Each structure stands twice: as structure tokens, then as C-alpha cells.
Coordinates of C-alpha atoms and ligand atoms in Angstrom, one line a residue:
X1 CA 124.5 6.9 167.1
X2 CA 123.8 8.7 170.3
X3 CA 122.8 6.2 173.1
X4 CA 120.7 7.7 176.0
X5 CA 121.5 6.1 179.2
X6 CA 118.5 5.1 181.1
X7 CA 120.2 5.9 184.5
X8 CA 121.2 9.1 186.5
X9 CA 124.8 9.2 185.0
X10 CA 124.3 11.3 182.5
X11 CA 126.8 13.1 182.9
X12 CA 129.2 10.2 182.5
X13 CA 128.8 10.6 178.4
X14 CA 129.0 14.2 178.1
X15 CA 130.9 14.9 175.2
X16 CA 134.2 13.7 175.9
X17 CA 135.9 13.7 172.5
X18 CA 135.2 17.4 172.4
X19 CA 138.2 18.7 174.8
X20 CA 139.9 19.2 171.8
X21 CA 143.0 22.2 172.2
X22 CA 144.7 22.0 169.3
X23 CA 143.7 21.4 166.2
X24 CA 145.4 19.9 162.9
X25 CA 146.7 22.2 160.3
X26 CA 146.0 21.8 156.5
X27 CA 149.0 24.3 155.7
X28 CA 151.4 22.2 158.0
X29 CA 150.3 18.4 156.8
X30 CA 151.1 20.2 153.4
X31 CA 154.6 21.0 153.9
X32 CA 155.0 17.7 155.8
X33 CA 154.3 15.8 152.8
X34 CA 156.0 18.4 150.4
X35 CA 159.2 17.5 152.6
X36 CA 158.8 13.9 152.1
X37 CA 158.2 14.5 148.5
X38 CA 161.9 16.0 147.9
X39 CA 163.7 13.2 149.2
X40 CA 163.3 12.1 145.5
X41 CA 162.2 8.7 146.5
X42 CA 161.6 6.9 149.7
X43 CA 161.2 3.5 148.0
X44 CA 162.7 0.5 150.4
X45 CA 165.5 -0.4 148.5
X46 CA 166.8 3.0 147.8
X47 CA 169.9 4.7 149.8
X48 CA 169.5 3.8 153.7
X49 CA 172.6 6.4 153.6
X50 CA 172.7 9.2 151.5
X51 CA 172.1 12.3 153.4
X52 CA 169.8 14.1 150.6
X53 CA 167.8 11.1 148.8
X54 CA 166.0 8.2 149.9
X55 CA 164.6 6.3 152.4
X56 CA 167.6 6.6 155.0
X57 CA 167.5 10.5 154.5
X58 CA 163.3 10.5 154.9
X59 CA 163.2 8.3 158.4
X60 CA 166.1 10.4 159.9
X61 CA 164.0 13.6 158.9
X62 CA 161.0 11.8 160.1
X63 CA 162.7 10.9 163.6
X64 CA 164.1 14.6 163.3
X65 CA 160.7 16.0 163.3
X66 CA 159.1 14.0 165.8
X67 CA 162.0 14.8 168.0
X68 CA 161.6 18.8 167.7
X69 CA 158.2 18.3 168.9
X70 CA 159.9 16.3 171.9
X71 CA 161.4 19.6 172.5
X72 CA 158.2 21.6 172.4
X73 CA 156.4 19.6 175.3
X74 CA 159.8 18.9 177.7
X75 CA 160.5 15.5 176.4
X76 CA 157.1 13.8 176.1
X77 CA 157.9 12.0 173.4
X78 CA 160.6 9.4 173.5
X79 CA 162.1 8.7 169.6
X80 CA 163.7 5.6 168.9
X81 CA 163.4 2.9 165.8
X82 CA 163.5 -0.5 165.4
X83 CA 164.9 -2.8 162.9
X84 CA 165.2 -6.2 161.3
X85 CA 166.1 -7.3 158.4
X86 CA 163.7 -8.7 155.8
X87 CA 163.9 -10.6 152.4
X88 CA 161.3 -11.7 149.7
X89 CA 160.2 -11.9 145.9
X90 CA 160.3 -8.1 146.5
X91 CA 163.5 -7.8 148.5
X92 CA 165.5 -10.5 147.4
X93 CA 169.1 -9.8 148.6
X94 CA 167.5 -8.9 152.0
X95 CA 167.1 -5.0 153.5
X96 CA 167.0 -3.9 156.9
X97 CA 163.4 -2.6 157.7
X98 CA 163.3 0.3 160.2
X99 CA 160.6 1.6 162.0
X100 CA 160.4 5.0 163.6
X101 CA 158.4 5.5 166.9
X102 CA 157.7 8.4 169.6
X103 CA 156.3 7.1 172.4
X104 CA 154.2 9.2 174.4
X105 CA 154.0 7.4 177.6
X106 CA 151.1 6.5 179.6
X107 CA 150.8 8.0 183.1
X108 CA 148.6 5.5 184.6
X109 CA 149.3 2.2 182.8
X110 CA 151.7 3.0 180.3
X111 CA 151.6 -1.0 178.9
X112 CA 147.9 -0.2 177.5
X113 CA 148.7 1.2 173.8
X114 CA 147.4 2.6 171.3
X115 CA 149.0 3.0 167.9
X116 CA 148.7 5.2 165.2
X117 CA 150.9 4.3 162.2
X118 CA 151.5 5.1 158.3
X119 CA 154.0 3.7 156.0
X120 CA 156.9 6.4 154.9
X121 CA 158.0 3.9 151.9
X122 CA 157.1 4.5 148.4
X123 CA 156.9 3.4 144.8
X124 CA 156.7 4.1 140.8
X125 CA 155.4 1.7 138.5
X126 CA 157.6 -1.5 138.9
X127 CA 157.9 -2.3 142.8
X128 CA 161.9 -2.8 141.9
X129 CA 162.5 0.5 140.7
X130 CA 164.9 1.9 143.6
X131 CA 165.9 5.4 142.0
X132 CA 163.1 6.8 140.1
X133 CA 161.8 9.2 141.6
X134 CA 158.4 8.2 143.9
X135 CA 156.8 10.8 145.2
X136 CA 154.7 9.2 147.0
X137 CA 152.7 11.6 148.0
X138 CA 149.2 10.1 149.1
X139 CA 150.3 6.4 149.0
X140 CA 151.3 7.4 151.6
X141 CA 152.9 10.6 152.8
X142 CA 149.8 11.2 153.7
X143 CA 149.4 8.5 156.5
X144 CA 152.7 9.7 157.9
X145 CA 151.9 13.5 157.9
X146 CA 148.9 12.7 159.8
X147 CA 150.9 10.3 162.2
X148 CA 153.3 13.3 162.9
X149 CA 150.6 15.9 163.2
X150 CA 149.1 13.9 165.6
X151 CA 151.9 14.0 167.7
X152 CA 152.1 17.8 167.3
X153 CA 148.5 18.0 168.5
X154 CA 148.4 15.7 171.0
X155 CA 152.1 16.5 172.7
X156 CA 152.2 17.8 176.0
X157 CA 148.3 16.7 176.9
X158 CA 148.2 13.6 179.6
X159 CA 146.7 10.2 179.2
X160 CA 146.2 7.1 181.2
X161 CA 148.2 4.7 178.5
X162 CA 150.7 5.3 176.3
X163 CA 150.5 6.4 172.5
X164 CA 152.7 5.1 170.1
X165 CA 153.1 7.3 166.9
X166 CA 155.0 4.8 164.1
X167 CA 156.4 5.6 160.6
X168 CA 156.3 2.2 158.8
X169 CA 158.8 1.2 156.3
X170 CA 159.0 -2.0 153.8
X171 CA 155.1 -1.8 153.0
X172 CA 155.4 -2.0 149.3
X173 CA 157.8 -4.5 149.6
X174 CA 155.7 -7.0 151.9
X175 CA 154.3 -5.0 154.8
X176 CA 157.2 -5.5 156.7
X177 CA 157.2 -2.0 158.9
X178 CA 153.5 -3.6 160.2
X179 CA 155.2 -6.7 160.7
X180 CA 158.1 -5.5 162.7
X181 CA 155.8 -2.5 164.4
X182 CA 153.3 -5.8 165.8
X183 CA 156.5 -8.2 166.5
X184 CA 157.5 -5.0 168.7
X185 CA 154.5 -4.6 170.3
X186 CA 154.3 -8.5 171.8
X187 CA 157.7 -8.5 172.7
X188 CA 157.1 -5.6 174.9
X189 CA 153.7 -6.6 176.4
X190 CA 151.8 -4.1 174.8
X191 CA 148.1 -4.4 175.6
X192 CA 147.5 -3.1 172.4
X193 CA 143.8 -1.4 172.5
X194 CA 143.9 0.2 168.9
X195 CA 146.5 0.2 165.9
X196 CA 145.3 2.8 163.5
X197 CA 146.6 2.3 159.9
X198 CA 146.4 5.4 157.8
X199 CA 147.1 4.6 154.2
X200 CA 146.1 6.9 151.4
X201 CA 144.1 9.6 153.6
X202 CA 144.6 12.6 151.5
X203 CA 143.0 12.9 148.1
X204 CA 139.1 13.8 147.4
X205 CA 138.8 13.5 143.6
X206 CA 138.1 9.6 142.4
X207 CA 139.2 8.3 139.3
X208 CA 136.0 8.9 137.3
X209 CA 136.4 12.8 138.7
X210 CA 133.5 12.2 141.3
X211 CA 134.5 14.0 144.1
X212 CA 133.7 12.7 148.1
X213 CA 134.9 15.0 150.4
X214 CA 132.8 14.4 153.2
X215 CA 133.2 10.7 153.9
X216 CA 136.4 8.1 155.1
X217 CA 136.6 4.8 154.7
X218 CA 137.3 2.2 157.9
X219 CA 138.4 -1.4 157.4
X220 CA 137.9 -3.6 159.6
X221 CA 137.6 -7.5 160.1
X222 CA 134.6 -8.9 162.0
X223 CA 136.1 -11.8 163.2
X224 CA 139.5 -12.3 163.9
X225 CA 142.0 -13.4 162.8
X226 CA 143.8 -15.3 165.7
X227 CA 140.7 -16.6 166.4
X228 CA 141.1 -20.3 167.6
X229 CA 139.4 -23.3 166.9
X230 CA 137.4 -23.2 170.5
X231 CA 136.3 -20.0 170.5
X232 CA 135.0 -20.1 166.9
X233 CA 132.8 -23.1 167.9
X234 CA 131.5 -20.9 170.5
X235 CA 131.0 -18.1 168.0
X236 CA 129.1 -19.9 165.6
X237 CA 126.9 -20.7 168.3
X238 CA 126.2 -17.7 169.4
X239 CA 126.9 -15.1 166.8
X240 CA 129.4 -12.5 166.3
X241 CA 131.2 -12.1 163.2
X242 CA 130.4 -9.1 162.7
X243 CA 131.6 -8.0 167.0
X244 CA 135.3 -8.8 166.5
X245 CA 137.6 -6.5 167.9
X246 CA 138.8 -5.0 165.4
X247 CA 135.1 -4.3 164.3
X248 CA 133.7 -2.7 167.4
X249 CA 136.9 -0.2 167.0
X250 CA 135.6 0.8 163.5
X251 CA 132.7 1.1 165.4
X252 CA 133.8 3.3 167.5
X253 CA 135.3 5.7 165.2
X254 CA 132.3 5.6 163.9
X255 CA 130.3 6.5 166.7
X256 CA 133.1 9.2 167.9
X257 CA 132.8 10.8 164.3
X258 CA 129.0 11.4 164.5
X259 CA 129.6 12.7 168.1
X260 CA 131.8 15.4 166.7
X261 CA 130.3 16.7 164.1
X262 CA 132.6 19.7 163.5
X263 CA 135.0 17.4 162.3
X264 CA 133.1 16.9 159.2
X265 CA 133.8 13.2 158.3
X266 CA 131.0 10.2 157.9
X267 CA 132.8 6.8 158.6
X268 CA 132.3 4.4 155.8
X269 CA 132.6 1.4 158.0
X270 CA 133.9 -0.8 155.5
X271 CA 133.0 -4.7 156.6
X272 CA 136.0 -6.0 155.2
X273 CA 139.6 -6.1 156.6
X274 CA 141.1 -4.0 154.1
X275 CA 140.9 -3.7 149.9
X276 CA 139.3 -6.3 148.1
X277 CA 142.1 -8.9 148.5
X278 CA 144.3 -6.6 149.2
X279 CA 146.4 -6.2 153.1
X280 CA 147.8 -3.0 154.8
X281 CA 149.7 -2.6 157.5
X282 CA 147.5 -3.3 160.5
X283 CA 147.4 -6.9 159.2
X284 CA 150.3 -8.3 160.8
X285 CA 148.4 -6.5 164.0
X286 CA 145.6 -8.4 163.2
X287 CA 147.3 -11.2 162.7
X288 CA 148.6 -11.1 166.5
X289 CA 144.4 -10.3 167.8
X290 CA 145.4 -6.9 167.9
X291 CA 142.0 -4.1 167.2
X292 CA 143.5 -2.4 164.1
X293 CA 141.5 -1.0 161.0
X294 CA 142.7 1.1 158.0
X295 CA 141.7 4.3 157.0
X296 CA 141.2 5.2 153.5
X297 CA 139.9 8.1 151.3
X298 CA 136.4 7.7 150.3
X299 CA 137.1 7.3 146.4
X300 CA 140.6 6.1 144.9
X301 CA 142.2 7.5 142.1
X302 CA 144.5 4.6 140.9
X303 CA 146.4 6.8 138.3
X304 CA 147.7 8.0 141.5
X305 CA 149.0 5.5 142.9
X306 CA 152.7 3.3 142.2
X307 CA 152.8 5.0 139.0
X308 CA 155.5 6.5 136.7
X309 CA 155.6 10.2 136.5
X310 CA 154.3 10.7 133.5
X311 CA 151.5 11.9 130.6
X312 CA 149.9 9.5 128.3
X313 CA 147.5 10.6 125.5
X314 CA 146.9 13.8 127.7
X315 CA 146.0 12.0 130.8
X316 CA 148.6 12.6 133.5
X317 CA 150.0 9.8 135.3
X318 CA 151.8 9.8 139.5
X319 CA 151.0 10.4 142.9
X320 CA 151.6 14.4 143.5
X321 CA 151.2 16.8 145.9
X322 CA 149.3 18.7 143.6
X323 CA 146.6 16.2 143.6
X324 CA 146.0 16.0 147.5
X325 CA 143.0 17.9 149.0
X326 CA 145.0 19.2 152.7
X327 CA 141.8 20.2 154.4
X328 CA 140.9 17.1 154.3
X329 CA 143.7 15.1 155.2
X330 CA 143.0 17.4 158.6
X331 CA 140.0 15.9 159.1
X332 CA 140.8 13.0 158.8
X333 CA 143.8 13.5 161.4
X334 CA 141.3 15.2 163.4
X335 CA 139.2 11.5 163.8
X336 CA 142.5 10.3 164.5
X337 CA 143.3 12.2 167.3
X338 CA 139.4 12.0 168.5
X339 CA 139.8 8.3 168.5
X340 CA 143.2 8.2 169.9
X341 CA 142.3 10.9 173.2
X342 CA 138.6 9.0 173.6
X343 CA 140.5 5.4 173.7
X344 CA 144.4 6.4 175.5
X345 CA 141.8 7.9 178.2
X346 CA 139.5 5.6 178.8
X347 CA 140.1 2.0 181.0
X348 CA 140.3 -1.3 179.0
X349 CA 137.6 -2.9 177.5
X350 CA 136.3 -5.8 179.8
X351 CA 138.2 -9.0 179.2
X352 CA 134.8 -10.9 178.6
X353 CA 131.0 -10.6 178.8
X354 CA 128.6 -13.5 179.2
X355 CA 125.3 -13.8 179.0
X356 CA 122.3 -15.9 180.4
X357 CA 118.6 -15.7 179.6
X358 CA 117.8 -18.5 177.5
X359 CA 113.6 -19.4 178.0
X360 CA 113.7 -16.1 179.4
X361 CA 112.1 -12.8 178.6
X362 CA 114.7 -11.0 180.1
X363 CA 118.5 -11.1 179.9
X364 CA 121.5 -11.4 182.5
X365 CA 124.4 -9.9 181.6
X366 CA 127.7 -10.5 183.6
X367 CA 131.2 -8.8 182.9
X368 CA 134.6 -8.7 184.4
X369 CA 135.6 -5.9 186.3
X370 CA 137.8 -3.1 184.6
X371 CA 140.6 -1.3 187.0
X372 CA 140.0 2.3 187.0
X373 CA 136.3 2.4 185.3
X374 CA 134.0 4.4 187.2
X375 CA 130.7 2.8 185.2
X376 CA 130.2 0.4 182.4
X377 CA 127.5 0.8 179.7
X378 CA 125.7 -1.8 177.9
X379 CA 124.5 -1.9 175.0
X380 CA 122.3 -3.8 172.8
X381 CA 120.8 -4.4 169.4
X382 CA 118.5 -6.4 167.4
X383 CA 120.0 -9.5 166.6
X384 CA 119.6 -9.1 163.2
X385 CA 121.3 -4.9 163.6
X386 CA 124.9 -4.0 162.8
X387 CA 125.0 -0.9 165.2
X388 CA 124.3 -0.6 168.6
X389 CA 120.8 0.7 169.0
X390 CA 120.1 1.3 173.0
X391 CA 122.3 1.5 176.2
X392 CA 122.6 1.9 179.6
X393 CA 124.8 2.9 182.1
X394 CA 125.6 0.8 184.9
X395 CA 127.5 1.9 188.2
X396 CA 128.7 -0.2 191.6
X397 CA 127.9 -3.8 190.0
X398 CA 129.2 -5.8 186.8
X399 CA 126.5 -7.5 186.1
X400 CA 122.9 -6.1 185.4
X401 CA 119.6 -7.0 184.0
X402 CA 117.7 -6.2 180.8
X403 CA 114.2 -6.3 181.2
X404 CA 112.4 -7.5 178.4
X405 CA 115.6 -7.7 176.1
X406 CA 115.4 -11.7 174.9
X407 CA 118.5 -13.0 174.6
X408 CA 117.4 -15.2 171.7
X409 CA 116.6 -11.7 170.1
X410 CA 119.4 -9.4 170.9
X411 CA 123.2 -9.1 170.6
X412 CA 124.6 -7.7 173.3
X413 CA 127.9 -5.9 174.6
X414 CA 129.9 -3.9 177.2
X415 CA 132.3 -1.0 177.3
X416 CA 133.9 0.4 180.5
X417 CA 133.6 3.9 181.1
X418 CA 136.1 6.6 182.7
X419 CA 135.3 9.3 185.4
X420 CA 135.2 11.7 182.7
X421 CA 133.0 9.6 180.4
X422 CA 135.9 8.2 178.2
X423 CA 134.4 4.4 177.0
X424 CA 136.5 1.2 175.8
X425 CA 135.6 -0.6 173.3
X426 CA 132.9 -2.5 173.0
X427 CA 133.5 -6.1 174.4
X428 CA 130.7 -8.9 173.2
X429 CA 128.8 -10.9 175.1
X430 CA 129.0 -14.3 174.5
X431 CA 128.3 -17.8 176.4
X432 CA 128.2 -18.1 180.0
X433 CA 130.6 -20.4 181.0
X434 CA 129.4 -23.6 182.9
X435 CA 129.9 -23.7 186.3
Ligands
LIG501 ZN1 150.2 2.5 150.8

């Protein structure tokens, strides 16, 4: 969706996802995950200690490699991990979850964060199975190639906020890396603007051998999850569920991936907050009101995933390098990164949006001011829409009105925009408070 501003600032929405200087290697996201791979397996409840196998020796290599890169851009990164300890049906002595971050920090208000995460624990067959080996190699050394080659790719440039790459551990045993990664995040006062979940992001062949190359999937959930009894009365007045936070960042990415079309990926904006009954790792963020989504491959090949290594009646069972398509994990570490410059660049969203126009033909829209956004742009839709269809651009005010746009007709939205055109998300416009 391209939105045309009706106003002179044109200039304002000028391609700013495009600024792109380095771009993701297939070769190198190949030999990340290869890496991974011959630490035998990385599954939770293997050896935290053994210097060669397991998931000890895979986070050290992962802080290891995050760290060289460190190096590359004169300390831009800061490594560290977090832990906790954890027990469940899946974990029932307990195990000490750790989570391993770089921090690239912010250098105008480092507290606004966003996240890009994948989980560096893996599996076979029976979730127990400690020592077999679990390649793991999609499900999901993908996710934390792409988090690393993110880092790679976007060390050394200079944002506003702070970016937080994160190699999740504990995932198959109760998504326990997400857990600890959101506890983090509140007990540091992270405004968290965007968690990115990457979980299976590198294979292009389906289980009934269709192929879909060109397309990634986004989960989101339209309304969310923290959302408390008061404010869902008000929703259900006035619309919504499909404007949640977490929503309008899926539709972001989608609107960032059709503005960059040489990254070759359609967004698949999946209106659901992960799998059919299934969670991921953004779901603790969720949980907390964090905007976080899941990325996915477009097609699923489940004799791929938590299997044993192994062929049955010719038909070969496991999650393999072999098997992953590495041109396309790139692109979709290139929407990463699009998402992640677009959104560490621009201000935050506006904290709320009202509206008034009822027996109206037109519509007043009112928003609270953003520190550091040059403009705002407002956008609208149909009310019975899912994308925004129409815009403007609004400079010097936070409040404007749209002529002809009923408010009984109409959903309705702002996002604050940066000197250089970067936009927030999408706040929605709900009730105006009484006075
Ligand atoms: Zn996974």
C-alpha cells in the first residue's frame, strides 16, 4: 500500500527503508546455521558445559559471534545473557534458561526497543530426548542466523533507540527464553516498540512438495492480550480488533515489504497470533502488551520439524541443512532489518488517538504529541477495510480534520513521522474522552 499525502510534505515519505548499506548474505546465514548444526544437539536439557556439544557450547559460540562483530564496529554491541531457572512437565528437575543479547544502544532514547529474537534450542522426536542428535536446523537455526546477521548488517549504523538482538533458549521446553527475554524487558523499562519472533524462516519446499518462495508469513493478534476489562468495553464500542498493536506492526511489515520491492517477499499477514493453537516466543511479549508477531515460512514441511533422523519406507525424516533454501532465509532477514532501521529510527507511536464526529459529515481527529516527530500522518479506511486505504500528512498541529470522512464509516489512525520520513506505528483512534 502506497499512501499519497494530500499535503506539501512529500518529501517526508520518500523511501526511507531504502538506505540500505549492507546487505544479508545467503552464503554466510548458511554457515551460521551449519555451525549450529555441529554442536550435535542444542536441545535444553543437554550439556550447559561441555565445550564441543550442546546447548552450553552453542550459546557461548552464539555470544562469541555476536561479540566479533562487537569488534568490527568499535564496541557497538554490548553482549551479555540472562538467566533463570525454569521447571515444568518438560523440564522437571528444573534447568537454568539463558538468554543471549547484544544490545546496540539507542543514541537518542536508548529505553525505546526494539527486539529481534529466535530461539537457539532444539529437538528430535520425543521433547525429553537430551542427546540425540537435533539438528535443528530450520526449527530454528534459522531464526537465530537471521538474528545474528542482523546484527552483522546493521552494526556500526546509528539509530535513535536501542536494538536488542536475542538468542532464545528453553522454547521447546515451554517458551521460556520469550518468557525470561519479556520479564527482562519490564524490569528494565523497555518501551518495547517491536519484538520480532523469527521461528522457522528458512525452508521453501512444503510438505506436499509445493514450493512458495516468494511469500512470509506474519502472526499477529488483533487485540491484545493485556487488554483490560475497561478498555475492551470501549473497544467493543467502537471497533478495533483487528488495530491492536501487535496488528498494526504486521501491518507495517507489510507495508515496508511492498515499499521495497527488491527484497522480494509478500507478507502473509496472518490474522492470528501464531499457529493454529499453537504459541512462539513473542507470546510472553504479548502477554506483557508488548507489539510482537512471528515470522514463518510460507509453507511448512512437518517431516522437518522435532523429528528423529531418519528414513521410513523411502521417505526421509529431520530438520537438515540440506533442506533449507539460504537465499531466502536472506530475504527474509532483509524484511527484518527493513522493519527494524524503519521502526529504531522513527519516534514512538502516539500514546492515544481520539476521535469526534458523531452526526457529523466530517471527522475530528486529536492525538498526543510525540517528542522528536517532525509530522504525523493519518490514515483511514473503510470501516468495513483491513488495510489502510488513504493518508495524510499533518505538520505543526495534533489534531486535524477530515472532510467528508464519517466517523460512523471510517476506522481511523495515526503514526508519527521522523525528519527523514521514518513512521511509528500505527496508533488507533478510539473514543474521545469526556471532558
Ligand atoms: Zn521453533
Amino acid at each position: 500500500m502506497k499512501i499519497l499525502p494530500l499535503c506539501a510534505a512529500a518529501t517526508l515519505l520518500a523511501s526511507p527503508a531504502l538506505a540500505q548499506t549492507k546487505a544479508p548474505d545467503p552464503a554466510r546465514l548458511k554457515a551460521t546455521v551449519e555451525a549450529l548444526v555441529r554442536f550435535g544437539t542444542r536441545h535444553t536439557l543437554s550439556s550447559a558445559t561441555d565445550p564441543k556439544r550442546g546447548i552450553g557450547a552453542a550459546r557461548r559460540w552464539g555470544a562469541a559471534e555476536f561479540g566479533k562483530i562487537a569488534k568490527g564496529c568499535g564496541g557497538c554491541l554490548t553482549v551479555e545473557t540472562v538467566a533463570d531457572r525454569f521447571s515444568g512437565p518438560r523440564a522437571p528437575d528444573g534447568v537454568e534458561i539463558v538468554d543471549v543479547l547484544a544490545i546496540q544502544k539507542g543514541m537518542g532514547d536508548p529505553d525505546e526497543v526494539v527486539i529481534v529474537a529466535g530461539h537457539i534450542d532444539s529437538r528430535v522426536s520425543d521433547v525429553m530426548d537430551a542427546t540425540s542428535d537435533a539438528p535443528g536446523a530450520n526449527d530454528d537455526g534459522s531464526g537465530t542466523a537471521l538474528v545474528i546477521e542482523a546484527a552483522r548488517v546493521l552494526a556500526g549504523e546509528t539509530f535513535d533507540g536501542t536494538i536488542v538482538y536475542a538468542l532464545l533458549s528453553g522454547e521447546e521446553q515451554g517458551l521460556w527464553g520469550g518468557k525470561l527475554l519479556a520479564s527482562t524487558a519490564k524490569a528494565r523499562g523497555w518501551k518495547v516498540r517491536a519484538m520480532l519472533n523469527n521461528d522457522i524462516v528458512g525452508n521453501t519446499v512444503g510438505q506436499n512438495g509445493r514450493i512458495v518462495a516468494d511469500r512470509v508469513r506474519v502472526f499477529s493478534e488483533g487485540i491484545r492480550s493485556s487488554e483490560d476489562q475497561k478498555a475492551g468495553l470501549t473497544r467493543r464500542a467502537t471497533g478495533g480488533e483487528d488495530d491492536g498493536p501487535s496488528r498494526a506492526l504486521a501491518k507495517k511489515i507489510d507495508t515496508i515489504a511492498q515499499e521495497n520491492p527488491q527484497i522480494g517477499l509478500d507478507v502473509f499477514a496472518v490474522r492470528r497470533p501464531d499457529r493454529f493453537g499453537r504459541g512462539g516466543d513473542h507470546t510472553p511479549s504479548l502477554e506483557l502488551g508488548y507489539p510482537a508477531v512471528r515470522f514463518s515460512v510460507g509453507i511448512e514441511n512437518y517431516d522437518q520439524q522435532h523429528q528423529d533422523l531418519r528414513t521410513e519406507n523411502g521417505r526421509v525424516y529431520g530438520d537438515t541443512v540440506d533442506r533449507m533454501d539460504f537465499p531466502y532465509l536472506a530475504r527474509v532477514t532483509a524484511l527484518n532489518v527493513a522493519t527494524i532501521r524503519e521502526l529504531a529510527a522513527a519516534p514512538a507511536a502516539p500514546a492515544t488517538v481520539s476521535l469526534d464526529g458523531a452526526l457529523s459529515m466530517d471527522t475530528r481527529v486529536f492525538w498526543d504529541a510525540v517528542p522528536g516527530a517532525a509530522a504525523y500522518h493519518v490514515y483511514w479506511r473503510r470501516a468495513d477495510a483491513q488495510d489502510w486505504t488513504d493518508g495524510r500528512i499533518v505538520t505543526g498541529a495534533t489534531q486535524a480534520v477530515l472532510t467528508d470522512v464519517v466517523v460512523d464509516d471510517h476506522f481511523i489512525g495515526v503514526a508519527a513521522v521522523a525528519k527523514d520520513g521514518m513512521e511509528s506505528l500505527v496508533t488507533f483512534g478510539g473514543m474521545a474522552p469526556r471532558k
